[in-house]
Amino acid sequence: MLATGGARRAPRLSLAMVSLFTAGASGTASTFDVAALPLITSSANTRVKMVRKLAHRRQRKRSGLIVLEGRKLVGDALDAGLCPEFAAFADPVAEEHAPLAAALSARLAGTEAGLFRVPASLFEELSDTETPQGVLAVLRQPALPAPEIPDLVLVCDAISDPGNLGTLLRSAAGAGAHPP
């Protein structure tokens, strides 16, 4: 289903509501088998190519897609009600990713999106961080509405260093600016 701004939204499912166990077909609790996720080994795979392309701002702008890395960011996106196009885990999948994988699986049920595993070496190539956490998700970039009458506005253009943007946001928050 489509929400404002074209971002796909699924029913809300908080990570706090998901444990290592999911209900099986018989209604009994069974462990979520992360190892059963399909394994992508080819760097020529279309999803792998997409993640690589999304490293470039021009491609993110064209496609309207973004890549989120790490348990916290992907979990926050789920908590916000966003539905990933797909998600990938580094193989072997760390045990601490099982709750997130179960939450993603529940969120993506009934959609064409998928969960995948990729070898750790390939995941490192896809990752934009120095020490990848082993999970990333591709999502539609949500459209954030602007306030009708803003009290204080921070306009950022061509920020090249993410650290500078963080400093600007903290300074604006200290001056009384609030997110929409």
Tab-separated table of N, CA, C and O in Angstrom, residues 12-21 71-72 74-80 98-104 106-107:
chain	number	residue	atom	x	y	z
A	12	ARG	N	1.980	-1.420	11.588
A	12	ARG	CA	3.033	-1.181	12.566
A	12	ARG	C	3.407	-2.463	13.298
A	12	ARG	O	2.556	-3.201	13.729
A	13	LEU	N	4.690	-2.709	13.405
A	13	LEU	CA	5.209	-3.867	14.112
A	13	LEU	C	6.497	-3.429	14.773
A	13	LEU	O	7.472	-3.129	14.109
A	14	SER	N	6.493	-3.322	16.059
A	14	SER	CA	7.669	-2.854	16.781
A	14	SER	C	8.615	-4.016	17.029
A	14	SER	O	8.192	-5.153	17.229
A	15	LEU	N	9.910	-3.720	17.007
A	15	LEU	CA	10.893	-4.753	17.322
A	15	LEU	C	10.672	-5.276	18.733
A	15	LEU	O	10.981	-6.413	19.040
A	16	ALA	N	10.126	-4.430	19.597
A	16	ALA	CA	9.869	-4.870	20.962
A	16	ALA	C	8.834	-5.983	20.986
A	16	ALA	O	8.787	-6.781	21.916
A	17	MET	N	7.998	-6.075	19.939
A	17	MET	CA	6.964	-7.104	19.899
A	17	MET	C	7.465	-8.412	19.300
A	17	MET	O	6.770	-9.400	19.289
A	18	VAL	N	8.669	-8.411	18.738
A	18	VAL	CA	9.192	-9.595	18.067
A	18	VAL	C	10.288	-10.213	18.913
A	18	VAL	O	11.163	-9.530	19.397
A	19	SER	N	10.226	-11.513	19.103
A	19	SER	CA	11.293	-12.199	19.831
A	19	SER	C	11.983	-13.156	18.881
A	19	SER	O	11.712	-13.161	17.692
A	20	LEU	N	12.856	-13.980	19.409
A	20	LEU	CA	13.531	-14.970	18.580
A	20	LEU	C	12.564	-16.037	18.081
A	20	LEU	O	12.920	-16.846	17.242
A	21	PHE	N	11.369	-16.035	18.592
A	21	PHE	CA	10.408	-17.058	18.219
A	21	PHE	C	9.266	-16.470	17.423
A	21	PHE	O	8.791	-15.386	17.708
A	71	ARG	N	21.693	-2.526	12.734
A	71	ARG	CA	20.473	-2.953	13.432
A	71	ARG	C	19.634	-1.772	13.886
A	71	ARG	O	18.420	-1.782	13.784
A	72	LYS	N	20.277	-0.732	14.401
A	72	LYS	CA	19.540	0.407	14.953
A	72	LYS	C	18.748	1.139	13.862
A	72	LYS	O	17.555	1.384	14.006
A	74	VAL	N	17.902	0.165	10.761
A	74	VAL	CA	16.889	-0.684	10.131
A	74	VAL	C	15.732	-0.907	11.107
A	74	VAL	O	14.559	-0.835	10.728
A	75	GLY	N	16.050	-1.139	12.375
A	75	GLY	CA	15.005	-1.306	13.390
A	75	GLY	C	14.168	-0.056	13.560
A	75	GLY	O	12.936	-0.128	13.677
A	76	ASP	N	14.805	1.121	13.558
A	76	ASP	CA	14.065	2.379	13.662
A	76	ASP	C	13.133	2.577	12.466
A	76	ASP	O	12.024	3.084	12.610
A	77	ALA	N	13.589	2.183	11.280
A	77	ALA	CA	12.742	2.294	10.088
A	77	ALA	C	11.506	1.401	10.226
A	77	ALA	O	10.389	1.805	9.886
A	78	LEU	N	11.700	0.191	10.747
A	78	LEU	CA	10.561	-0.704	10.986
A	78	LEU	C	9.606	-0.100	12.006
A	78	LEU	O	8.388	-0.112	11.826
A	79	ASP	N	10.164	0.425	13.086
A	79	ASP	CA	9.337	1.032	14.129
A	79	ASP	C	8.556	2.230	13.603
A	79	ASP	O	7.479	2.540	14.101
A	80	ALA	N	9.102	2.923	12.594
A	80	ALA	CA	8.427	4.076	12.001
A	80	ALA	C	7.359	3.648	11.001
A	80	ALA	O	6.661	4.484	10.441
A	98	ALA	N	18.774	-12.284	14.652
A	98	ALA	CA	17.572	-13.107	14.513
A	98	ALA	C	16.289	-12.339	14.823
A	98	ALA	O	15.317	-12.452	14.064
A	99	PRO	N	16.214	-11.531	15.894
A	99	PRO	CA	14.970	-10.783	16.137
A	99	PRO	C	14.654	-9.800	15.013
A	99	PRO	O	13.508	-9.656	14.619
A	100	LEU	N	15.685	-9.133	14.488
A	100	LEU	CA	15.471	-8.195	13.400
A	100	LEU	C	15.037	-8.936	12.140
A	100	LEU	O	14.132	-8.494	11.431
A	101	ALA	N	15.647	-10.077	11.864
A	101	ALA	CA	15.257	-10.874	10.701
A	101	ALA	C	13.813	-11.337	10.832
A	101	ALA	O	13.053	-11.321	9.859
A	102	ALA	N	13.405	-11.733	12.037
A	102	ALA	CA	12.018	-12.153	12.263
A	102	ALA	C	11.064	-10.982	12.062
A	102	ALA	O	9.996	-11.131	11.450
A	103	ALA	N	11.439	-9.789	12.535
A	103	ALA	CA	10.596	-8.602	12.358
A	103	ALA	C	10.485	-8.230	10.884
A	103	ALA	O	9.403	-7.915	10.394
A	104	LEU	N	11.607	-8.283	10.179
A	104	LEU	CA	11.590	-7.985	8.749
A	104	LEU	C	10.753	-9.003	7.993
A	104	LEU	O	9.978	-8.655	7.105
A	106	ALA	N	8.223	-10.736	9.125
A	106	ALA	CA	6.804	-10.466	9.402
A	106	ALA	C	6.340	-9.238	8.629
A	106	ALA	O	5.225	-9.213	8.100
A	107	ARG	N	7.175	-8.204	8.547
A	107	ARG	CA	6.803	-6.967	7.863
A	107	ARG	C	6.686	-7.191	6.359
A	107	ARG	O	5.835	-6.617	5.693
